[in-house]
Every structure is written in C-alpha cells, then in structure tokens.
C-alpha cells in the first residue's frame, strides 16, 4: 500500500526528501 508512504510524506511535509 503506497497510502502509508503518501500519508508519511504529508506528515513529514515532504521535508524528508
């Protein structure tokens, strides 16, 4: 499920990448 990754990105604010 890519949903978790998408949620994680939203939570991180896309700052991890």
CSV table of C-alpha atoms in Angstrom, one decimal:
chain,number,residue,atom,x,y,z
A,1,UNK,CA,0.0,0.0,0.0
A,2,UNK,CA,1.5,3.3,-1.1
A,3,UNK,CA,-1.1,5.0,1.0
A,4,UNK,CA,1.2,4.9,4.1
A,5,UNK,CA,4.0,6.4,2.1
A,6,UNK,CA,1.8,9.2,0.9
A,7,UNK,CA,0.5,9.9,4.4
A,8,UNK,CA,4.0,9.8,5.7
A,9,UNK,CA,5.1,12.4,3.1
A,10,UNK,CA,2.1,14.6,4.1
A,11,UNK,CA,3.1,14.3,7.8
A,12,UNK,CA,6.7,15.0,7.1
A,13,UNK,CA,5.8,17.9,4.9
A,14,UNK,CA,7.9,16.4,2.2
A,15,UNK,CA,11.0,17.5,4.1
A,16,UNK,CA,12.5,14.0,4.4
A,17,UNK,CA,13.2,14.1,0.7
